[in-house]
Coordinates of C-alpha atoms and ligand atoms in Angstrom, one line a residue:
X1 CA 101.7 106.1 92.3
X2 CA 99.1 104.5 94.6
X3 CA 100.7 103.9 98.5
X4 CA 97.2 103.4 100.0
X5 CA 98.2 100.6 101.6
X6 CA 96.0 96.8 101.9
X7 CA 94.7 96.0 105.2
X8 CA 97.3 93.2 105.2
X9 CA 99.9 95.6 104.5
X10 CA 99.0 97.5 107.6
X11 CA 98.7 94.2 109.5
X12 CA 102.1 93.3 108.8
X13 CA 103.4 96.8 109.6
X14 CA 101.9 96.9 112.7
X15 CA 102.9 93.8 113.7
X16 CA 106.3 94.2 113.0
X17 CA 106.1 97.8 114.8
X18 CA 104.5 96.4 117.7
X19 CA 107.3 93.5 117.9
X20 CA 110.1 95.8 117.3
X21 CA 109.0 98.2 120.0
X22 CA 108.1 95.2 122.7
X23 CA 110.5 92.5 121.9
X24 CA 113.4 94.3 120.6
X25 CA 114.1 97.9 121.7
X26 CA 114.8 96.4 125.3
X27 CA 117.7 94.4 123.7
X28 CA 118.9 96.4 121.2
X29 CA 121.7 98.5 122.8
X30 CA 123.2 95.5 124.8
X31 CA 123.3 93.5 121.9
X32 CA 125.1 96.0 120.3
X33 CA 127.7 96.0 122.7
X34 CA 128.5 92.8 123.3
X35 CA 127.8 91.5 119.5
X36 CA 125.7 88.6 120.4
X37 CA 123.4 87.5 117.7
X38 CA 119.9 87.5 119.0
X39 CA 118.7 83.7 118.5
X40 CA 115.2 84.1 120.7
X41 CA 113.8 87.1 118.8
X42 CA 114.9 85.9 115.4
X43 CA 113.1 82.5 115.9
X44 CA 109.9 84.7 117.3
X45 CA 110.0 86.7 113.7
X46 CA 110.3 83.3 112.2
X47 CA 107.1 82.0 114.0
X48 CA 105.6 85.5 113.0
X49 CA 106.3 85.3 109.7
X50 CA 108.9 88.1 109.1
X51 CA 111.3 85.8 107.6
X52 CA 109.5 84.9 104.6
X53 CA 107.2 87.6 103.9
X54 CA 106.9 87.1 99.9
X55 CA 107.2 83.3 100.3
X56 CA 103.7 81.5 99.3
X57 CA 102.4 79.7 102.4
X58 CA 102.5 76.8 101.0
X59 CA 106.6 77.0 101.3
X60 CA 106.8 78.1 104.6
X61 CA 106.1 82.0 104.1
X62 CA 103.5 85.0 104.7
X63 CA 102.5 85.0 101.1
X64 CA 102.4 88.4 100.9
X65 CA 104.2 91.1 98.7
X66 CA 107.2 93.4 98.2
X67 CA 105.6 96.6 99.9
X68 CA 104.4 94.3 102.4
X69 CA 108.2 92.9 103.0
X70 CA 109.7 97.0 102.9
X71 CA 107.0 98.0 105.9
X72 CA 108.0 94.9 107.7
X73 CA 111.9 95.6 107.6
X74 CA 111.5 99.3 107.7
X75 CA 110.0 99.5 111.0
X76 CA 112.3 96.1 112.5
X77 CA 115.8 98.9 111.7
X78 CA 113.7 101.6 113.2
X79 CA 114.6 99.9 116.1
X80 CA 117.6 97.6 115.4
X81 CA 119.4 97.5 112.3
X82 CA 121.5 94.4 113.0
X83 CA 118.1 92.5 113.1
X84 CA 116.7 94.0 110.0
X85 CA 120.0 92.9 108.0
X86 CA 119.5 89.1 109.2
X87 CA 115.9 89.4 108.1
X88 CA 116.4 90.9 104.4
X89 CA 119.3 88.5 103.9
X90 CA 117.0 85.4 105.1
X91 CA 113.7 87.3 103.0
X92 CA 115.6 88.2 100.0
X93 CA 119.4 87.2 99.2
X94 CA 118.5 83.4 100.6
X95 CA 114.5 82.5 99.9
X96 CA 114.0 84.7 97.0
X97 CA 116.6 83.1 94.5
X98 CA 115.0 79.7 95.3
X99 CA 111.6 80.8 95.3
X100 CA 112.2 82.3 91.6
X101 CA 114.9 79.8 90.0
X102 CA 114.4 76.4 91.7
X103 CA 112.1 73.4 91.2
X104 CA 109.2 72.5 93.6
X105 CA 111.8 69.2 95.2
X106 CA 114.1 72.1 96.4
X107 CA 111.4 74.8 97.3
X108 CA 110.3 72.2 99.6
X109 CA 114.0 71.3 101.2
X110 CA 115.6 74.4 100.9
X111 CA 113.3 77.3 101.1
X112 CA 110.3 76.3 103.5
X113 CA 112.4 75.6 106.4
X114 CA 113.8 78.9 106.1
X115 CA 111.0 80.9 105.1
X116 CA 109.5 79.9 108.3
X117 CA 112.2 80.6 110.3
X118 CA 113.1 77.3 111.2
X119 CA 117.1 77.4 109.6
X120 CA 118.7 80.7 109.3
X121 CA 120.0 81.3 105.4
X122 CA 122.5 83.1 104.0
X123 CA 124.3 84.2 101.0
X124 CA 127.5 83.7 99.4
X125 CA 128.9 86.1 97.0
X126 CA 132.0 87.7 98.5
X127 CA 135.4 86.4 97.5
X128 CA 138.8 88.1 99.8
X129 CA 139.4 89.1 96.4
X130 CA 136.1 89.9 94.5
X131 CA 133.7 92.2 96.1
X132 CA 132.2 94.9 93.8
X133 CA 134.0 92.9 90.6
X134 CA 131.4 89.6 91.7
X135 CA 132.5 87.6 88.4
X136 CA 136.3 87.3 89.8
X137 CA 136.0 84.4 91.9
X138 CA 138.2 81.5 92.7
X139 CA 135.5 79.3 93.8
X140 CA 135.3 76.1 92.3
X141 CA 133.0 73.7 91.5
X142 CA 133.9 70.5 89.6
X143 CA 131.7 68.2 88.8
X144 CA 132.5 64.1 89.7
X145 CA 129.6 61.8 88.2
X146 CA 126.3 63.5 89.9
X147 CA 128.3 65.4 92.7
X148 CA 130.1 68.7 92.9
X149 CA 133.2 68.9 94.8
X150 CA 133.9 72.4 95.9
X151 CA 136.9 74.4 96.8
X152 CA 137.1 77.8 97.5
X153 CA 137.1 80.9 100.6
X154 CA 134.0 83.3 100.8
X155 CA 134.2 86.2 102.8
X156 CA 131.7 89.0 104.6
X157 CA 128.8 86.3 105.4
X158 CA 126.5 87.8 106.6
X159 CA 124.7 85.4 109.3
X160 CA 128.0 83.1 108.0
X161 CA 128.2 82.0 111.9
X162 CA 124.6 80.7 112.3
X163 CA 123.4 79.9 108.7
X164 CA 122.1 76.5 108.3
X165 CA 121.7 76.9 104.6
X166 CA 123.6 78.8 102.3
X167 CA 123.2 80.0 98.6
X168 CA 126.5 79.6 97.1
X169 CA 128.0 80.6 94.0
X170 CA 130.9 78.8 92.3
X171 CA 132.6 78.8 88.5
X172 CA 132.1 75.3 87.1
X173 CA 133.9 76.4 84.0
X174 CA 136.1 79.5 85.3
X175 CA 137.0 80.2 80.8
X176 CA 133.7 81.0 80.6
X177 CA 133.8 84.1 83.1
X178 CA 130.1 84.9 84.0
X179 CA 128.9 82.5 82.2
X180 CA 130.4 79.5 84.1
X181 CA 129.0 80.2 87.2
X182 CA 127.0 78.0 88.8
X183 CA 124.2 78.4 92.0
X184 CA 123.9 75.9 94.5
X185 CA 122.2 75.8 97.8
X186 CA 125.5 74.4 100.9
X187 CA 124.3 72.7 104.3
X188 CA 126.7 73.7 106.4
X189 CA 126.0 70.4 108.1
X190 CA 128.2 68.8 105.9
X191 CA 131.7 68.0 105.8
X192 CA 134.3 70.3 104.3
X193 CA 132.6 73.3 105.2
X194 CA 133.9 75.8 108.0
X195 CA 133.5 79.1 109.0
X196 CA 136.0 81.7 109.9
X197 CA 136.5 84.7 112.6
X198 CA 133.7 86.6 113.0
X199 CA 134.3 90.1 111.7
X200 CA 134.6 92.8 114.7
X201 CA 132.7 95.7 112.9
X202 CA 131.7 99.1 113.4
X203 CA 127.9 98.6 113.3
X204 CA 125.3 96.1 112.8
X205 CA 127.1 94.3 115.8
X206 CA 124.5 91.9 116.5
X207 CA 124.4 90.8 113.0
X208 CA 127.0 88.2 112.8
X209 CA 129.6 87.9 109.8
X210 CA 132.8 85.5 109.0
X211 CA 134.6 83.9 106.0
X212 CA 133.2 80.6 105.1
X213 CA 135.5 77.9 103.3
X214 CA 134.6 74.7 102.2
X215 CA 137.5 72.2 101.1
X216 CA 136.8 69.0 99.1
X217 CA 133.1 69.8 100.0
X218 CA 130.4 67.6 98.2
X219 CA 127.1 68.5 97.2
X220 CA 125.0 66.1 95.1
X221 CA 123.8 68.1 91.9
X222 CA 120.5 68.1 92.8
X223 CA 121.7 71.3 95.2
X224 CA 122.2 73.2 92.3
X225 CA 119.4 75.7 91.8
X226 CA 119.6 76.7 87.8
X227 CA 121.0 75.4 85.1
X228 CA 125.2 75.3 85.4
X229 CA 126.0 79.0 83.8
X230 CA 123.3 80.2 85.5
X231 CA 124.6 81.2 88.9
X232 CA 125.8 85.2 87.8
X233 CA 122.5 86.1 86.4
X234 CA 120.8 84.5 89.7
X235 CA 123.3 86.5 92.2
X236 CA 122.3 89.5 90.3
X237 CA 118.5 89.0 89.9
X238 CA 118.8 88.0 93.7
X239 CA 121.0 91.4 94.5
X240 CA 118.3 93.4 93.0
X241 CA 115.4 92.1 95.5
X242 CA 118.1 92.5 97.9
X243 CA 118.9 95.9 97.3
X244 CA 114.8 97.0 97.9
X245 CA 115.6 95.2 101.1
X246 CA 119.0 97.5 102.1
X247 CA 117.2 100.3 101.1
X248 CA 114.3 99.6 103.5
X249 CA 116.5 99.1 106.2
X250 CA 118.7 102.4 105.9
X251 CA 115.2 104.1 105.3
X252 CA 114.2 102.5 109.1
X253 CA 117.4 103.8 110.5
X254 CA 116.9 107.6 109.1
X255 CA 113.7 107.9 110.6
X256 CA 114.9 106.7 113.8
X257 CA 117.4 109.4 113.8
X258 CA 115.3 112.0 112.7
X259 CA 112.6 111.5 115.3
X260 CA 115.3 111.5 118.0
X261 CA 116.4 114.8 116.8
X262 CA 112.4 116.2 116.5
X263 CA 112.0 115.1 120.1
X264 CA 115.6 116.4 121.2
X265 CA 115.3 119.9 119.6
X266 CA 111.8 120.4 121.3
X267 CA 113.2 119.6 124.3
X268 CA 116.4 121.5 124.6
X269 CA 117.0 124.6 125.3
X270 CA 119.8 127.2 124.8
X271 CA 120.7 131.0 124.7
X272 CA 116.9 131.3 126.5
X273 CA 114.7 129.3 123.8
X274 CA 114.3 125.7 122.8
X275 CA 116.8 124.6 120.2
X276 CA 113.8 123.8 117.9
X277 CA 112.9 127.9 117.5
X278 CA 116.5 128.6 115.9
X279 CA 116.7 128.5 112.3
X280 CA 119.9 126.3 111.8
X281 CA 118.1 123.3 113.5
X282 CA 115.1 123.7 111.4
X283 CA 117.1 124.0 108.5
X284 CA 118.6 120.4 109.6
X285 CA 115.0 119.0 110.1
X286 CA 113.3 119.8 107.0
X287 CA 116.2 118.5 104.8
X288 CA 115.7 115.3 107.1
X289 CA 112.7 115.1 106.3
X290 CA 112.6 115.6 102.9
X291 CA 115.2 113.3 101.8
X292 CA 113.8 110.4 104.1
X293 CA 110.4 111.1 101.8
X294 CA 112.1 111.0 98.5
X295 CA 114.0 107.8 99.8
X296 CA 111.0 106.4 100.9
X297 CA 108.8 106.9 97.4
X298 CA 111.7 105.4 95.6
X299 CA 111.7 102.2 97.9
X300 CA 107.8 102.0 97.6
X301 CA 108.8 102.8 93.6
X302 CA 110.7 99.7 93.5
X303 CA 108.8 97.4 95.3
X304 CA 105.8 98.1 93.1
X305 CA 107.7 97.8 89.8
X306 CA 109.3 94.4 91.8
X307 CA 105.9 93.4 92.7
X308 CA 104.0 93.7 89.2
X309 CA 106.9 91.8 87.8
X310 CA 108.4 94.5 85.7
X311 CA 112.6 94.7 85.9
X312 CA 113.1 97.1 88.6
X313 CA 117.1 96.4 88.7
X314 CA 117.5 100.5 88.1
X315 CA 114.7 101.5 90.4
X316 CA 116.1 98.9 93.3
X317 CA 119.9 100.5 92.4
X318 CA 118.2 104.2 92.6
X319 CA 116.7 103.5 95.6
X320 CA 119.3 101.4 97.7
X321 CA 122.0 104.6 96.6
X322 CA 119.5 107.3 98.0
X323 CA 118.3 106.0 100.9
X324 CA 122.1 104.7 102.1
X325 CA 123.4 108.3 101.5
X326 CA 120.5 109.3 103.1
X327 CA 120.7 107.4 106.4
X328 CA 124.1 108.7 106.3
X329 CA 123.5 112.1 106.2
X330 CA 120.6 112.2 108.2
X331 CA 122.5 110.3 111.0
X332 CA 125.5 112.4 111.3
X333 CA 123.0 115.7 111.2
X334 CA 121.6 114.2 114.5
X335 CA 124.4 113.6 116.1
X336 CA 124.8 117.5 115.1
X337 CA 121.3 118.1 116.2
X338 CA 121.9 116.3 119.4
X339 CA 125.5 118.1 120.5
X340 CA 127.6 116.3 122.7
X341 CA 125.0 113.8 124.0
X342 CA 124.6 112.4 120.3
X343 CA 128.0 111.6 120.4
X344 CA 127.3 109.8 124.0
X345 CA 126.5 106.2 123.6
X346 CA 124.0 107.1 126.4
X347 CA 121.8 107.3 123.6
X348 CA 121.3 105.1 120.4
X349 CA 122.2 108.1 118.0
X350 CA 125.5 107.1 117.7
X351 CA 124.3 103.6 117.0
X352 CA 122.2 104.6 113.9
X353 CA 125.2 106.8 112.7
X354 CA 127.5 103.8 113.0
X355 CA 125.0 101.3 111.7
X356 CA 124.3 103.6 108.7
X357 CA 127.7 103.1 107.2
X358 CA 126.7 99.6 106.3
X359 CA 123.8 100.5 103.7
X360 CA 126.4 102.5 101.5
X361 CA 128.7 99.3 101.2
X362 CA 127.0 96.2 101.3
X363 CA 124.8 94.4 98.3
X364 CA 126.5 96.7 96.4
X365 CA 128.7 99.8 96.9
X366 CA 127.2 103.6 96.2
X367 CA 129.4 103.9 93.4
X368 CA 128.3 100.4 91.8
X369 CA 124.3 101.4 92.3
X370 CA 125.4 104.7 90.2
X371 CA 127.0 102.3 87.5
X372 CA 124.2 100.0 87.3
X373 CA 122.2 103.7 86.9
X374 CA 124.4 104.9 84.6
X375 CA 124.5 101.8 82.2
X376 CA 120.6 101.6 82.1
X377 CA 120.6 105.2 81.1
X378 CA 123.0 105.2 78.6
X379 CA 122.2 102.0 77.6
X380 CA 125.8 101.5 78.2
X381 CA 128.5 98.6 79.8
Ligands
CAA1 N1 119.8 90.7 86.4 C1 120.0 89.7 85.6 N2 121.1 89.6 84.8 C2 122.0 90.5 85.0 C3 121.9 91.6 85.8 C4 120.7 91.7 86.6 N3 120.4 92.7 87.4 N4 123.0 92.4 85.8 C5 123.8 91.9 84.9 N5 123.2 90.7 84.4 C6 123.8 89.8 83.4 C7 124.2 90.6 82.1 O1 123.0 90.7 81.3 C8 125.2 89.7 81.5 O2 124.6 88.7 80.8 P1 125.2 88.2 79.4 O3 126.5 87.6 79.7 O4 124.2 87.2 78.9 O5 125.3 89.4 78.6 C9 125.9 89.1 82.8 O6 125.0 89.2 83.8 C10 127.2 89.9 83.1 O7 126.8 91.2 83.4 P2 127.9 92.4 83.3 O8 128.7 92.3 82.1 O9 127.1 93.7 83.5 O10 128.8 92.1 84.5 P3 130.0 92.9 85.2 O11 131.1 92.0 85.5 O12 130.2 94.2 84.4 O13 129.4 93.3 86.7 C11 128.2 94.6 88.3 C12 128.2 94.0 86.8 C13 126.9 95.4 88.3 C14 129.3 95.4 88.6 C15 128.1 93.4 89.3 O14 129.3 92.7 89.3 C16 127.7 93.8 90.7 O15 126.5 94.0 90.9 N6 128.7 93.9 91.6 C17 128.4 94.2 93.0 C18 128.3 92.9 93.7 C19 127.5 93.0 95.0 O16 126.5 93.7 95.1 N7 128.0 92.3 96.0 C20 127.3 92.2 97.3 C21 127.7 91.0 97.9 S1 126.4 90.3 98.9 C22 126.3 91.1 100.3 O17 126.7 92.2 100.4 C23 125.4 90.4 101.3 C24 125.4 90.9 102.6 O18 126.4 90.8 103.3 C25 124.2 91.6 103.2

């Protein structure tokens, strides 16, 4: 495997390091706190292009590719995960999916405007009853002459709150399971559609999330990205992009952690020495280290294989599981490295810990990566 990276991959790293560190570290704690989702710098990432990194210019993006778009988000959750989840859901679970399944018409509604960070997209899976089982929803689509009239809840939208545009998945004919599920792309403009209570959660505060619900909602077919039984290949084809995404994000937030516990253990001292000299701490470090690495070659793994347009849908799973367990582990080892203050929220420790727990659950739970493993080993359902 070749990482030397292009000159515009460095670019875009860079930049997105440089904006991370200027623009968003000074926010980043009090927007954890109070929950507010962060309007100004997301529309200056937009104008920057981080919103659309693998979108051709011509629709609105950076026209660059998948390593490109896992530098980009990797350094953004360095900093902030909440603003890292809004930009992989925008990047991958809402511009990708058009940008591979829809026609040039809707590429040039739906897509551009959010691929240049104009509108804020989202994507809508998640059923109060169908979360890791995605083919049990309730969601309906029926069609009336050339418009769909929709009924149904979804829940855990993520950016449900601000989204302008919304991929949205629906059975047209629910006796046909997977296979009647249809993809369409919602305004939330219209009428019919509403969104819930924003979820209170543990981490990724700043990210916002609510149940969506649209009742008697009408959307003219020409909304409808795919062909009719399309829809539950497209949300998984989409997950899988997604997943690189996730993975790059919870690799951002392991290396934050680790260098706060690098820097802490050099600097603190106990029983006469810095805490860096004694062998437990060490211990702690190079495991850090190491697993950040592996987690990191896997995500550049999958990107490649994304990026040369090989199926990658086992090297995404491989590398969303071990880099979520990994920001996990790694998180609540600095807290450990860190003592008492890790556990302060003096310092943003405690915030990577808490934001950690998301990348094990969402786009796909750590046990469902390991079945999607397991099945493309064993060749197995
Ligand atoms: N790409 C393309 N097609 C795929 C595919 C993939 N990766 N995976 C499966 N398919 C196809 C299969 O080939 C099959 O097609 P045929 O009917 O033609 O054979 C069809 O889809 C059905 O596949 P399965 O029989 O494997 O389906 P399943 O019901 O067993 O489910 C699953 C498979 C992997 C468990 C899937 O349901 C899944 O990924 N669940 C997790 C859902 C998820 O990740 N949700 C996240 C919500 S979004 C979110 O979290 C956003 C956010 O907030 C940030």
């Amino acid at each position: 495997m070749d990482f030397q990276l292009s000159e515009e991959q460095r670019a875009i790293r860079d930049l997105a390091r440089d904006f991370a560190r200027n623009e968003i570290a000074p926010i980043a704690a009090a927007i954890d706190e109070s929950g507010e989702f962060p309007y100004a710098t997301i529309k200056k990432m937009g104008e920057l292009g981080l919103m659309g990194i693998e979108i051709s210019e011509e629709y609105g993006g950076a026209g660059l590719d998948t390593l490109a778009y896992v530098l980009a988000i990797e350094e953004i959750a360095k900093v902030c995960a909440s603003h890292a989840v809004i930009m992989s859901v925008n990047n991958s679970l809402y511009c990708y999916g058009i940008n591979q399944f829809g026609t040039a018409e809707q590429k040039e509604k739906f897509l551009a405007p959010a691929a240049a960070g104009k509108k804020i997209g989202a994507f809508s899976l998640t059923e109060p009853q169908s979360g890791s089982d995605a083919g049990n929803m309730k969601t309906r689509a029926v069609l009336r002459g050339d418009t769909y009239v929709i009924n149904g809840r979804k829940s855990w939208i993520t950016s449900g709150p601000v989204a302008d545009l919304i991929v949205l998945f629906a059975a047209t004919q629910p006796e046909l399971k997977h296979k009647g599920t249809a993809c369409f792309i919602a305004d939330t403009s219209l009428p019919g559609f509403a969104r819930g209570k924003k979820e209170p959660k543990l981490g990724i505060r700043a990210s916002a999330t609510c149940e969506c619900t649209y009742e008697n909602y009408e959307l003219p077919v020409s909304h409808r990205i795919g062909n009719a039984g399309d829809g539950f290949k497209i949300a998984m084809s989409v997950l899988d992009a997604g997943r690189i995404g996730i993975a790059a994000q919870a690799l951002g937030i392991a290396e934050a952690a680790y260098e706060a516990s690098v820097a802490y253990a050099k600097e603190r001292s106990a029983f006469g020495s810095k805490i860096a000299e004694f062998q437990a701490i060490q211990w702690m470090i190079a495991d850090m280290s190491t697993r950040i690495e592996a987690s990191r070659l896997l995500i550049y793994n999958a990107a490649l294989k994304k990026s040369a347009h090989e199926k990658f849908t086992r090297e995404a799973a491989m590398a969303k599981l071990f880099a979520s367990e990994t920001a996990m582990w790694v998180t609540t080892k600095a807290i450990q490295v860190h003592g008492g203050a890790g556990y302060s929220k003096e310092l943003p420790v405690e915030r990577y810990f808490r934001d950690a727990k998301i990348t094990e659950i969402y786009e796909g739970t750590s046990e469902i990566q390991r079945l999607v493993i397991a099945r493309a080993a064993l060749d197995a359902k």
